[in-house]
Structure formats: C-alpha cells, structure tokens
Amino acid sequence: MRIILVGYGVVGKGVTTILSKRYNERVRDGFNPKIVAIADIDGAVINPRGLSPEKLEAIKQRGYPISGDPDFGHPGMKALDVIEQVEAEVIVEVTPVNIKTAEPALSHITHAFRTGKHVVTTNKGPLALAMPALTELAEYNNVYLRFSGTVGGGTPMLEFAKRCLAGDRILGIKGILNGTTNYILSEMSQNRVAFQDALANAQKLGYAEREPSMDIDGFDTACKTVILANWILNQKITLKDIDRTGIRNVTLENLDEAAKRGNTIKLIGSIDDKSKPTVKPIEIPKNSPLCVSGVLNAVTFQTEFAAEQTLIGRGAGGIETAGAVLRDLLDIRHKLASKLLT
Ligand SMILES: NC(=O)c1ccc[n+]([C@@H]2O[C@H](COP(=O)([O-])OP(=O)(O)OC[C@H]3O[C@@H](n4cnc5c(N)ncnc54)[C@H](OP(=O)(O)O)[C@@H]3O)[C@@H](O)[C@H]2O)c1
C-alpha cells in the first residue's frame, strides 16, 4: 500500500512513527505500507519506492522545511500536484481543520478521489461541511473514505457502533466528544474554579487553543455529531443542521444547583431519529457511565436490543490519532482484499 501523507504536524509525525515501526515488523495479512511522499505547506519529499524508516527519522530530525531533504526534497511543490503526480493507493490527509471553507483538505480529498485514490483523514472540516456529498463522491469514484480519528481520537467509537453493534439498531447517540470543554466543566464542578480560570488552566496545559471558540462554543462537538449522525444513523446532515450552544454561560451556581439533584453539567452532542441534532450543556446524573471527568471522551449508544452501550477513552493526542489512521488503513486493505476474493 503506497501512501501519500498530506500535512506533517502532530498527527502526520505520529503516522510516520507508527508506520516506520510497521516496516520493521513481519508483514501481516499482506499489509505492507510504504510512505512514498509527504507534502507539507512548503513542499514535499518524494520517493516512489518508499521513504525508508531511516529517511523518515532523518526528515523528522532535520525539521522544517521537510522539502530541504537533499535526496528527495521538492521545495515549493504543492500537495495537489503531489496527489496528481505521485502514484499511490491512499492519501492520508492530516492538515489543519477549517470549518468555514474546509480547505485545503476538501480540495485534497476530492482531488484524491478524482485520481482514484482512497482517503484516510483525521480532519473534521470537510466532513462537517460536506459529508453527504463526500461519501457519495467516494462511492462514485469507487474509492474508500475513512475518518476514524475524527471522533474519539484513538478510541474506536465509529467502528464500535458500525461493527460491534451491527445487527442491532442504534436508536440514539449521546456523547461527551470534546476533551477541552470536559476538562473545563470538570474543573468547575469538582474544584469550584470559575469558567475563565478553568479556561486559562486548560490553555496553560495545552488542552485549549489561544483562540478557544472551536471548543468552548461547541463547534468541535457539533462537527463530531455530524460525523456520527451520517456514519452511524445514516442522516444526511451537515454542520448547519446542528442546534448548537457552547459552555460560555455555564456558571458555578448552575453546577451547584445540578449537584443538589445528584447531577452535573456536561457538553453533550445528541442525535436520534426523532428530534433535531443538538449540542448543548445539559445535566446528567453523576453516576451515569457517560459522566467522565477531565479530558476523557465518552459516548453512549442507545440500542434496540442491547440497551445502552457506553464507550470511554482519550479523545485526542497525536499518537492516539495516528493509531486511528493505521486502523483505517488496515480497514481499506481488508476491504480491497475481500473485493479481490469476490
Ligand atoms: N492533534 C490531535 O490530537 C488531533 C486529534 C484528532 C484530530 N486531529 C485533526 O487532525 C488534523 C491534523 O492535526 P495536527 O494536530 O497534526 O495539526 P498540525 O500540527 O497543525 O499539523 C498540520 C500540518 O498541515 C500542514 N499544512 C497546512 N496547510 C497545508 C497545505 N495546504 N498543504 C499541506 N500541508 C499543509 C501544516 O503546515 P504548517 O505548520 O507549516 O502550517 C502542518 O504541518 C487536524 O485537522 C486536526 O483537527 C488532531
């Protein structure tokens, strides 16, 4: 499997680390991944025969810009040209999220489809804005689109619902899908820290961006809710369909009141087949399995036969998310192998 990596930040570096390890392991199930190109904002490194683990390590050590590599560097080469010109089976798209235009990822993904390449992405932007169209376009071009790392980071929430609950019917989904807001609300309720101070702590610890709106205004949770709705409940929705409220107005008094009822307040993304999908702070019982603390994520699937099933795990992290990319690559490999058999 020849792979073009587009974006070489925290997740991109995690992907090269994990795949380098795989090169050195015995090839399992015929899965033999090779990174043939890495495209960053300033250029690319390309070796059609595959960049060796030693070369991948040298690229990481050498640092910015990666296109300065003396053997395989292509300064100034754009990711779109790399996708067009380099032969590969899969594009791993890990550029920064953009929920206004979904670019540059949207163009990378559609270009990959048009050139017959499968796509694995951890980027929520294109899915939040255009998931119904993208899944249709992938199908039309006879390629796979996988995005396990977009929801739950390394925790396989999408696969759990799709595979482990296959045969059952999922009636609704509720989730704490954003670690930053969960950290802030946990600090507020457990340590009585006011919202602004809890946010400042989250920023100090690197959990929150300097511009925190994506998290605290609920956009990130809304993007993930869109992905769950499309992928698990087959609802053809995008970000504009979500009724969204963030956590800016949650006060210590609100949390005290909730505590008197044995509850706390969490930012919950919620979807079912009866009501409009929502993201808002709501009260949940402190003893609910969904009620996780700190930066943890949790999602509860309400099912017809198995009642409630809750999955808990770390929602983000470079290496965890890179692990989700590997899971998606294996899934594509498995799908391609079974196609060959039929
Ligand atoms: N980090 C996590 O824990 C995590 C978890 C789940 C999902 N995600 C998602 O995964 C994606 C990657 O996250 P990250 O943390 O790795 O972000 P990051 O560290 O900011 O890395 C993004 C990389 O993409 C590069 N880039 C920007 N524009 C580009 C373009 N036009 N062509 C090629 N490369 C371009 C950036 O280059 P410059 O730095 O030079 O701009 C940077 O190297 C994001 O969409 C994020 O939301 C991340």
Short mmCIF file of N, CA and C in Angstrom, two decimals, residues 117-222:
data_model
loop_
_atom_site.label_atom_id
_atom_site.label_comp_id
_atom_site.label_asym_id
_atom_site.label_seq_id
_atom_site.Cartn_x
_atom_site.Cartn_y
_atom_site.Cartn_z
N LYS A 117 -7.71 7.59 -5.77
CA LYS A 117 -7.00 7.22 -4.54
C LYS A 117 -7.98 7.21 -3.36
N HIS A 118 -7.82 6.21 -2.49
CA HIS A 118 -8.59 6.16 -1.26
C HIS A 118 -8.09 7.26 -0.32
N VAL A 119 -8.94 7.65 0.62
CA VAL A 119 -8.55 8.72 1.55
C VAL A 119 -8.80 8.30 2.99
N VAL A 120 -7.78 8.54 3.82
CA VAL A 120 -7.95 8.46 5.28
C VAL A 120 -7.70 9.87 5.80
N THR A 121 -8.62 10.39 6.58
CA THR A 121 -8.40 11.72 7.13
C THR A 121 -8.76 11.78 8.60
N THR A 122 -8.09 12.71 9.32
CA THR A 122 -8.47 12.97 10.71
C THR A 122 -9.06 14.37 10.80
N ASN A 123 -9.31 14.97 9.64
CA ASN A 123 -9.73 16.37 9.55
C ASN A 123 -11.26 16.46 9.51
N LYS A 124 -11.84 17.07 10.56
CA LYS A 124 -13.30 17.13 10.66
C LYS A 124 -13.93 18.11 9.69
N GLY A 125 -13.16 19.13 9.24
CA GLY A 125 -13.73 20.21 8.45
C GLY A 125 -14.53 19.74 7.23
N PRO A 126 -13.89 18.99 6.31
CA PRO A 126 -14.61 18.58 5.11
C PRO A 126 -15.84 17.72 5.42
N LEU A 127 -15.75 16.91 6.47
CA LEU A 127 -16.87 16.03 6.81
C LEU A 127 -18.01 16.84 7.42
N ALA A 128 -17.66 17.80 8.28
CA ALA A 128 -18.70 18.61 8.92
C ALA A 128 -19.48 19.42 7.88
N LEU A 129 -18.75 19.91 6.87
CA LEU A 129 -19.42 20.78 5.90
C LEU A 129 -20.02 20.02 4.72
N ALA A 130 -19.49 18.84 4.43
CA ALA A 130 -19.93 18.21 3.17
C ALA A 130 -19.92 16.68 3.22
N MET A 131 -20.22 16.10 4.38
CA MET A 131 -20.10 14.64 4.47
C MET A 131 -21.03 13.89 3.50
N PRO A 132 -22.30 14.27 3.37
CA PRO A 132 -23.14 13.52 2.44
C PRO A 132 -22.58 13.56 1.01
N ALA A 133 -22.12 14.71 0.58
CA ALA A 133 -21.58 14.83 -0.79
C ALA A 133 -20.28 14.05 -0.93
N LEU A 134 -19.44 14.10 0.11
CA LEU A 134 -18.14 13.41 0.02
C LEU A 134 -18.30 11.89 -0.02
N THR A 135 -19.23 11.37 0.77
CA THR A 135 -19.40 9.91 0.75
C THR A 135 -19.96 9.47 -0.61
N GLU A 136 -20.83 10.31 -1.17
CA GLU A 136 -21.37 9.98 -2.49
C GLU A 136 -20.27 10.05 -3.56
N LEU A 137 -19.43 11.07 -3.45
CA LEU A 137 -18.34 11.23 -4.43
C LEU A 137 -17.35 10.06 -4.35
N ALA A 138 -17.08 9.61 -3.12
CA ALA A 138 -16.18 8.47 -2.94
C ALA A 138 -16.77 7.24 -3.63
N GLU A 139 -18.05 7.03 -3.39
CA GLU A 139 -18.73 5.87 -3.99
C GLU A 139 -18.69 5.96 -5.52
N TYR A 140 -18.97 7.16 -6.03
CA TYR A 140 -18.99 7.38 -7.48
C TYR A 140 -17.62 7.05 -8.09
N ASN A 141 -16.57 7.42 -7.37
CA ASN A 141 -15.21 7.18 -7.89
C ASN A 141 -14.67 5.81 -7.49
N ASN A 142 -15.53 5.02 -6.79
CA ASN A 142 -15.15 3.66 -6.42
C ASN A 142 -13.92 3.61 -5.51
N VAL A 143 -13.88 4.55 -4.55
CA VAL A 143 -12.78 4.57 -3.58
C VAL A 143 -13.37 4.67 -2.17
N TYR A 144 -12.53 4.41 -1.17
CA TYR A 144 -12.99 4.46 0.22
C TYR A 144 -12.56 5.76 0.88
N LEU A 145 -13.44 6.26 1.75
CA LEU A 145 -13.13 7.41 2.61
C LEU A 145 -13.26 6.93 4.05
N ARG A 146 -12.19 7.05 4.82
CA ARG A 146 -12.23 6.63 6.22
C ARG A 146 -11.76 7.78 7.12
N PHE A 147 -12.29 7.85 8.36
CA PHE A 147 -12.08 9.04 9.19
C PHE A 147 -12.20 8.71 10.68
N SER A 148 -11.69 7.54 11.03
CA SER A 148 -11.81 7.06 12.41
C SER A 148 -11.26 8.06 13.43
N GLY A 149 -10.19 8.76 13.08
CA GLY A 149 -9.54 9.68 14.03
C GLY A 149 -10.31 10.98 14.25
N THR A 150 -11.39 11.20 13.51
CA THR A 150 -12.10 12.47 13.67
C THR A 150 -13.00 12.50 14.91
N VAL A 151 -13.43 11.33 15.36
CA VAL A 151 -14.32 11.27 16.54
C VAL A 151 -13.68 10.33 17.56
N GLY A 152 -13.40 10.86 18.74
CA GLY A 152 -12.86 9.98 19.79
C GLY A 152 -11.36 9.75 19.68
N GLY A 153 -10.66 10.46 18.77
CA GLY A 153 -9.20 10.28 18.63
C GLY A 153 -8.85 8.83 18.43
N GLY A 154 -8.14 8.26 19.40
CA GLY A 154 -7.73 6.87 19.26
C GLY A 154 -8.80 5.87 19.67
N THR A 155 -9.88 6.34 20.30
CA THR A 155 -10.91 5.42 20.78
C THR A 155 -11.85 5.05 19.63
N PRO A 156 -11.99 3.77 19.34
CA PRO A 156 -12.70 3.38 18.10
C PRO A 156 -14.23 3.47 18.22
N MET A 157 -14.73 4.68 18.37
CA MET A 157 -16.18 4.88 18.57
C MET A 157 -16.97 4.55 17.31
N LEU A 158 -16.43 4.99 16.16
CA LEU A 158 -17.17 4.77 14.91
C LEU A 158 -17.22 3.28 14.58
N GLU A 159 -16.08 2.60 14.78
CA GLU A 159 -16.03 1.17 14.46
C GLU A 159 -16.89 0.36 15.43
N PHE A 160 -16.87 0.78 16.71
CA PHE A 160 -17.67 0.06 17.71
C PHE A 160 -19.13 0.06 17.28
N ALA A 161 -19.62 1.24 16.92
CA ALA A 161 -21.04 1.34 16.54
C ALA A 161 -21.32 0.59 15.24
N LYS A 162 -20.41 0.74 14.29
CA LYS A 162 -20.66 0.17 12.96
C LYS A 162 -20.51 -1.35 12.95
N ARG A 163 -19.47 -1.84 13.64
CA ARG A 163 -19.18 -3.29 13.56
C ARG A 163 -19.73 -4.05 14.73
N CYS A 164 -19.37 -3.60 15.96
CA CYS A 164 -19.74 -4.41 17.13
C CYS A 164 -21.25 -4.38 17.35
N LEU A 165 -21.90 -3.29 16.96
CA LEU A 165 -23.35 -3.22 17.15
C LEU A 165 -24.11 -3.55 15.87
N ALA A 166 -23.42 -4.10 14.89
CA ALA A 166 -24.10 -4.49 13.65
C ALA A 166 -25.14 -5.54 14.00
N GLY A 167 -26.30 -5.46 13.41
CA GLY A 167 -27.36 -6.42 13.74
C GLY A 167 -28.33 -5.82 14.72
N ASP A 168 -27.83 -4.96 15.60
CA ASP A 168 -28.74 -4.24 16.49
C ASP A 168 -29.15 -2.96 15.75
N ARG A 169 -30.10 -2.22 16.34
CA ARG A 169 -30.47 -0.96 15.72
C ARG A 169 -30.13 0.15 16.70
N ILE A 170 -29.34 1.12 16.24
CA ILE A 170 -28.97 2.22 17.13
C ILE A 170 -30.05 3.29 17.03
N LEU A 171 -30.67 3.57 18.18
CA LEU A 171 -31.81 4.49 18.19
C LEU A 171 -31.38 5.92 18.46
N GLY A 172 -30.29 6.06 19.18
CA GLY A 172 -29.83 7.42 19.50
C GLY A 172 -28.39 7.38 20.00
N ILE A 173 -27.74 8.53 19.94
CA ILE A 173 -26.35 8.63 20.38
C ILE A 173 -26.21 9.90 21.21
N LYS A 174 -25.50 9.78 22.37
CA LYS A 174 -25.21 10.94 23.19
C LYS A 174 -23.74 10.87 23.55
N GLY A 175 -23.03 12.00 23.41
CA GLY A 175 -21.62 11.89 23.72
C GLY A 175 -20.98 13.13 24.29
N ILE A 176 -19.99 12.89 25.15
CA ILE A 176 -19.05 13.95 25.53
C ILE A 176 -17.90 13.77 24.55
N LEU A 177 -17.81 14.66 23.58
CA LEU A 177 -16.95 14.42 22.43
C LEU A 177 -15.79 15.40 22.35
N ASN A 178 -15.67 16.26 23.38
CA ASN A 178 -14.61 17.26 23.34
C ASN A 178 -13.91 17.31 24.70
N GLY A 179 -12.62 16.96 24.71
CA GLY A 179 -11.86 16.87 25.95
C GLY A 179 -11.66 18.22 26.62
N THR A 180 -11.49 19.27 25.82
CA THR A 180 -11.21 20.60 26.39
C THR A 180 -12.38 21.09 27.24
N THR A 181 -13.59 21.03 26.66
CA THR A 181 -14.75 21.50 27.42
C THR A 181 -15.02 20.58 28.61
N ASN A 182 -14.73 19.31 28.44
CA ASN A 182 -14.96 18.40 29.57
C ASN A 182 -13.99 18.70 30.71
N TYR A 183 -12.75 19.05 30.35
CA TYR A 183 -11.78 19.44 31.38
C TYR A 183 -12.27 20.69 32.12
N ILE A 184 -12.74 21.68 31.35
CA ILE A 184 -13.18 22.94 31.96
C ILE A 184 -14.38 22.70 32.89
N LEU A 185 -15.36 21.95 32.41
CA LEU A 185 -16.55 21.70 33.24
C LEU A 185 -16.20 20.85 34.46
N SER A 186 -15.25 19.91 34.31
CA SER A 186 -14.83 19.08 35.46
C SER A 186 -14.14 19.95 36.51
N GLU A 187 -13.26 20.86 36.04
CA GLU A 187 -12.58 21.77 36.97
C GLU A 187 -13.59 22.63 37.72
N MET A 188 -14.59 23.12 36.97
CA MET A 188 -15.60 23.99 37.58
C MET A 188 -16.39 23.23 38.63
N SER A 189 -16.83 22.00 38.28
CA SER A 189 -17.72 21.30 39.20
C SER A 189 -16.95 20.65 40.35
N GLN A 190 -15.75 20.14 40.09
CA GLN A 190 -15.06 19.40 41.16
C GLN A 190 -14.22 20.31 42.05
N ASN A 191 -13.64 21.37 41.44
CA ASN A 191 -12.74 22.23 42.22
C ASN A 191 -13.26 23.64 42.39
N ARG A 192 -14.49 23.88 41.96
CA ARG A 192 -15.14 25.19 42.06
C ARG A 192 -14.28 26.31 41.46
N VAL A 193 -13.68 26.02 40.30
CA VAL A 193 -12.89 27.02 39.58
C VAL A 193 -13.83 27.73 38.61
N ALA A 194 -13.80 29.06 38.56
CA ALA A 194 -14.70 29.80 37.66
C ALA A 194 -14.33 29.54 36.19
N PHE A 195 -15.30 29.72 35.30
CA PHE A 195 -15.11 29.38 33.89
C PHE A 195 -13.81 29.97 33.30
N GLN A 196 -13.61 31.30 33.47
CA GLN A 196 -12.44 31.95 32.84
C GLN A 196 -11.13 31.36 33.36
N ASP A 197 -11.09 31.04 34.67
CA ASP A 197 -9.86 30.47 35.25
C ASP A 197 -9.64 29.03 34.76
N ALA A 198 -10.75 28.28 34.66
CA ALA A 198 -10.63 26.90 34.16
C ALA A 198 -10.15 26.92 32.71
N LEU A 199 -10.65 27.88 31.93
CA LEU A 199 -10.21 28.00 30.53
C LEU A 199 -8.71 28.35 30.49
N ALA A 200 -8.30 29.30 31.34
CA ALA A 200 -6.88 29.70 31.37
C ALA A 200 -6.00 28.49 31.74
N ASN A 201 -6.46 27.67 32.71
CA ASN A 201 -5.70 26.46 33.09
C ASN A 201 -5.59 25.52 31.89
N ALA A 202 -6.72 25.34 31.18
CA ALA A 202 -6.73 24.44 30.01
C ALA A 202 -5.75 24.94 28.97
N GLN A 203 -5.67 26.26 28.80
CA GLN A 203 -4.73 26.82 27.82
C GLN A 203 -3.29 26.59 28.28
N LYS A 204 -3.04 26.78 29.58
CA LYS A 204 -1.70 26.56 30.13
C LYS A 204 -1.24 25.12 29.92
N LEU A 205 -2.18 24.20 30.10
CA LEU A 205 -1.86 22.76 29.97
C LEU A 205 -1.83 22.28 28.52
N GLY A 206 -2.15 23.18 27.59
CA GLY A 206 -2.13 22.81 26.16
C GLY A 206 -3.39 22.08 25.71
N TYR A 207 -4.43 22.05 26.53
CA TYR A 207 -5.69 21.41 26.14
C TYR A 207 -6.54 22.34 25.28
N ALA A 208 -6.39 23.66 25.51
CA ALA A 208 -7.22 24.61 24.76
C ALA A 208 -6.32 25.51 23.91
N GLU A 209 -6.83 25.90 22.74
CA GLU A 209 -6.11 26.81 21.86
C GLU A 209 -6.16 28.22 22.46
N ARG A 210 -5.27 29.10 21.94
CA ARG A 210 -5.34 30.50 22.39
C ARG A 210 -6.67 31.12 21.94
N GLU A 211 -7.13 30.69 20.75
CA GLU A 211 -8.46 31.10 20.28
C GLU A 211 -9.38 29.90 20.53
N PRO A 212 -10.08 29.90 21.67
CA PRO A 212 -10.73 28.64 22.10
C PRO A 212 -12.14 28.40 21.56
N SER A 213 -12.61 29.28 20.66
CA SER A 213 -14.02 29.23 20.27
C SER A 213 -14.44 27.87 19.71
N MET A 214 -13.55 27.26 18.91
CA MET A 214 -13.88 25.97 18.29
C MET A 214 -14.36 24.96 19.36
N ASP A 215 -13.69 24.98 20.51
CA ASP A 215 -14.06 24.06 21.58
C ASP A 215 -15.21 24.59 22.41
N ILE A 216 -15.03 25.79 23.00
CA ILE A 216 -16.00 26.21 24.03
C ILE A 216 -17.33 26.65 23.46
N ASP A 217 -17.37 27.02 22.18
CA ASP A 217 -18.67 27.35 21.58
C ASP A 217 -19.32 26.12 20.93
N GLY A 218 -18.71 24.96 21.12
CA GLY A 218 -19.37 23.71 20.73
C GLY A 218 -19.20 23.32 19.27
N PHE A 219 -18.36 24.06 18.51
CA PHE A 219 -18.22 23.72 17.08
C PHE A 219 -17.59 22.34 16.90
N ASP A 220 -16.53 22.07 17.70
CA ASP A 220 -15.84 20.79 17.57
C ASP A 220 -16.79 19.63 17.87
N THR A 221 -17.57 19.76 18.95
CA THR A 221 -18.55 18.72 19.28
C THR A 221 -19.59 18.59 18.17
N ALA A 222 -19.99 19.75 17.61
CA ALA A 222 -21.00 19.72 16.54
C ALA A 222 -20.45 18.99 15.30
#
